[in-house]
Amino acid sequence: MIKEYKVNTAEPMDGGVELGTAQILPTKINKWTKVKSFLFKEIKIELTPYQQKVFKEVHDFWHQDITWKKVKDFLLQDIEITL
């Protein structure tokens, strides 16, 4: 059985910083914390309509269904040589 503990958010804990209704406790900043915060920060990219179209076409190309029939048809297609 899971026990549920209620925390009084009306008063911040000693050394804590109150942010809205949640409290953030101070953490020790070391090299790993700095590396982790750098590697895992949120990145937001906004694309133009043309870039969105190209991105969708590339995505559709890489995620298309490939069957053995399509591979066979591609490998055994007639080749026309003109000189």
Phi, psi and omega in degrees: 000138181269130178268139180250125179251132179263135181249135178282110182266003181288326181245126178291147177288161179299128179082353181273163178243130180272130180229100185068239177257348180266153179248139178248122179276148179294141179241154178281127181267116177236186183297318181297321179297319179294317180295315181297317180293328178286316184287328188250023177283152184285134179242129178242125182242129177251128182253150173285164178304322179293317178296323177297320180296314180296317179300319179294320179295318178294317179299314180296323179296313183288337183251021179284155179282127178247124179246164178295330178296318179294320179295314180299314179299322180291316183288330184255022180286154179288135179250130181253120181251125178240135180248000000 
